[in-house]
Amino acid sequence: MSKITDRVTALAMPIVQEEGCSLWDVEYVREAGSWYLRVFIDKEGGVSIDDCERISRRLDPILDEEDPIPDSYVFEVGSAGAERELKRPSDFEQFMGSQVEVKLYQPVKGSKTFVGQLTAYDQGKVTVTVGKETMTFEKAQTAQVKLHVTI
């Protein structure tokens, strides 16, 4: 799968940048019996539906021509979102000090979810301050880390 997402990333990057956006992530996943190719974009001030539509219209024919995915799939372009998942070291660096939600595979102190301020990231280890307590989670413990927005 990573070869597909790497290839799509290479195809999408110049188009996304020409449209004044940045490429946040590309995922190719199976959901409810169908394959989905999703390109997530970001932009200072937020992504609009027009941004998504322009990039989709430009990228769709290139994907048809290059054909990086032999099977049928649903193609979507969308915003990375306010509660985006943090995956790469640069994501963690960009949002250091932000509120995050850490989901774990196994409970720690009776919980599998912790919300706190992202205070450190080192080779997959995530450190958050939850209330007055600082907690560090190893990469193998962590199922997902995403930004957390409180309304």
Short mmCIF file of C-alpha atoms in Angstrom, two decimals:
data_model
loop_
_atom_site.label_atom_id
_atom_site.label_comp_id
_atom_site.label_asym_id
_atom_site.label_seq_id
_atom_site.Cartn_x
_atom_site.Cartn_y
_atom_site.Cartn_z
CA MET A 1 0.00 0.00 0.00
CA SER A 2 2.76 2.43 0.82
CA LYS A 3 3.93 2.26 -2.78
CA ILE A 4 0.48 3.42 -3.92
CA THR A 5 0.37 6.29 -1.45
CA ASP A 6 3.97 7.27 -2.27
CA ARG A 7 3.15 7.34 -5.99
CA VAL A 8 -0.06 9.34 -5.46
CA THR A 9 1.82 11.74 -3.17
CA ALA A 10 4.37 12.37 -5.94
CA LEU A 11 1.58 12.99 -8.47
CA ALA A 12 -0.49 15.19 -6.15
CA MET A 13 2.24 17.33 -4.58
CA PRO A 14 2.88 19.73 -7.48
CA ILE A 15 -0.84 20.24 -8.15
CA VAL A 16 -1.65 20.86 -4.50
CA GLN A 17 1.20 23.37 -4.23
CA GLU A 18 0.21 25.15 -7.46
CA GLU A 19 -3.25 25.61 -5.94
CA GLY A 20 -1.74 27.35 -2.90
CA CYS A 21 -2.22 24.45 -0.50
CA SER A 22 0.02 21.91 1.20
CA LEU A 23 -0.35 18.16 1.04
CA TRP A 24 -1.08 16.83 4.53
CA ASP A 25 -1.55 13.11 3.82
CA VAL A 26 -2.59 10.47 1.31
CA GLU A 27 -4.38 7.32 2.39
CA TYR A 28 -5.59 4.28 0.51
CA VAL A 29 -7.94 2.29 2.72
CA ARG A 30 -10.67 -0.30 2.50
CA GLU A 31 -13.95 0.69 4.17
CA ALA A 32 -17.33 -1.05 3.95
CA GLY A 33 -16.14 -3.26 1.11
CA SER A 34 -14.82 -0.43 -1.09
CA TRP A 35 -11.37 1.07 -1.58
CA TYR A 36 -10.91 4.81 -0.94
CA LEU A 37 -8.07 7.01 -2.12
CA ARG A 38 -8.06 10.17 -0.01
CA VAL A 39 -5.86 13.20 -0.49
CA PHE A 40 -5.86 15.50 2.53
CA ILE A 41 -4.83 19.12 2.03
CA ASP A 42 -4.15 22.09 4.28
CA LYS A 43 -3.89 25.84 3.77
CA GLU A 44 -3.17 28.87 5.93
CA GLY A 45 -6.56 30.25 6.88
CA GLY A 46 -8.31 26.96 6.14
CA VAL A 47 -9.28 24.83 3.16
CA SER A 48 -12.45 25.63 1.22
CA ILE A 49 -14.69 23.32 -0.79
CA ASP A 50 -13.45 25.21 -3.88
CA ASP A 51 -9.84 24.25 -3.04
CA CYS A 52 -10.86 20.60 -2.79
CA GLU A 53 -12.83 20.74 -6.02
CA ARG A 54 -10.04 22.44 -8.02
CA ILE A 55 -7.44 19.94 -6.85
CA SER A 56 -9.76 17.00 -7.44
CA ARG A 57 -10.56 18.14 -11.00
CA ARG A 58 -6.87 18.60 -11.80
CA LEU A 59 -5.65 15.40 -10.16
CA ASP A 60 -8.40 13.03 -11.35
CA PRO A 61 -7.30 12.87 -15.02
CA ILE A 62 -3.66 12.45 -13.99
CA LEU A 63 -4.58 9.50 -11.78
CA ASP A 64 -6.56 8.01 -14.67
CA GLU A 65 -3.60 8.39 -17.02
CA GLU A 66 -0.86 7.24 -14.61
CA ASP A 67 -3.10 4.48 -13.17
CA PRO A 68 -1.22 3.90 -9.88
CA ILE A 69 -4.11 1.75 -8.60
CA PRO A 70 -5.21 -1.16 -10.81
CA ASP A 71 -8.52 -1.77 -8.99
CA SER A 72 -11.56 0.49 -8.77
CA TYR A 73 -11.67 2.99 -5.91
CA VAL A 74 -13.46 6.10 -4.68
CA PHE A 75 -11.34 9.26 -4.98
CA GLU A 76 -11.76 12.08 -2.46
CA VAL A 77 -9.94 15.34 -1.76
CA GLY A 78 -10.61 16.92 1.61
CA SER A 79 -9.30 19.12 4.35
CA ALA A 80 -6.93 17.64 6.90
CA GLY A 81 -9.44 18.97 9.45
CA ALA A 82 -9.21 20.66 12.80
CA GLU A 83 -8.77 17.31 14.56
CA ARG A 84 -6.22 15.93 12.12
CA GLU A 85 -4.09 12.91 12.92
CA LEU A 86 -0.43 13.57 13.61
CA LYS A 87 1.80 10.97 11.95
CA ARG A 88 5.17 12.37 10.91
CA PRO A 89 7.80 14.01 13.16
CA SER A 90 7.16 17.29 11.31
CA ASP A 91 3.45 17.09 12.28
CA PHE A 92 4.38 16.83 15.95
CA GLU A 93 6.91 19.64 15.63
CA GLN A 94 4.35 21.91 13.94
CA PHE A 95 1.75 21.37 16.66
CA MET A 96 4.02 21.26 19.73
CA GLY A 97 2.15 22.88 22.62
CA SER A 98 -1.28 22.10 21.12
CA GLN A 99 -4.03 20.05 22.71
CA VAL A 100 -3.94 16.46 21.47
CA GLU A 101 -5.88 13.28 22.03
CA VAL A 102 -3.76 10.15 22.45
CA LYS A 103 -5.48 6.81 21.90
CA LEU A 104 -3.75 3.70 23.19
CA TYR A 105 -4.03 0.03 22.27
CA GLN A 106 -4.14 -1.03 25.93
CA PRO A 107 -5.39 0.95 28.95
CA VAL A 108 -2.97 2.86 31.15
CA LYS A 109 -4.27 3.92 34.56
CA GLY A 110 -7.68 2.58 33.53
CA SER A 111 -8.00 4.60 30.30
CA LYS A 112 -7.18 4.14 26.63
CA THR A 113 -7.65 7.85 25.77
CA PHE A 114 -5.78 10.86 27.16
CA VAL A 115 -6.25 14.53 26.25
CA GLY A 116 -3.51 16.97 27.08
CA GLN A 117 -0.90 19.40 25.83
CA LEU A 118 1.74 17.97 23.49
CA THR A 119 5.04 18.72 25.21
CA ALA A 120 7.55 16.42 23.48
CA TYR A 121 8.01 13.97 20.64
CA ASP A 122 11.11 11.83 20.24
CA GLN A 123 11.43 8.91 17.83
CA GLY A 124 7.80 7.88 18.23
CA LYS A 125 7.54 8.60 21.96
CA VAL A 126 4.77 11.10 22.67
CA THR A 127 4.76 13.19 25.84
CA VAL A 128 1.63 15.05 26.95
CA THR A 129 0.73 17.04 30.03
CA VAL A 130 -2.65 15.91 31.30
CA GLY A 131 -3.74 18.27 34.05
CA LYS A 132 -0.64 18.50 36.26
CA GLU A 133 0.76 15.11 35.24
CA THR A 134 3.27 14.55 32.44
CA MET A 135 2.81 11.23 30.64
CA THR A 136 5.02 9.63 27.99
CA PHE A 137 3.72 6.92 25.70
CA GLU A 138 5.94 4.62 23.65
CA LYS A 139 5.24 4.29 19.93
CA ALA A 140 4.14 0.64 20.39
CA GLN A 141 1.48 1.76 22.91
CA THR A 142 0.02 4.49 20.72
CA ALA A 143 -2.80 3.72 18.29
CA GLN A 144 -3.41 7.34 17.24
CA VAL A 145 -2.50 10.91 18.11
CA LYS A 146 -4.68 13.70 16.78
CA LEU A 147 -5.32 17.35 17.49
CA HIS A 148 -8.09 17.91 20.01
CA VAL A 149 -10.51 20.80 19.68
CA THR A 150 -12.62 21.82 22.65
CA ILE A 151 -15.85 23.60 21.80
#
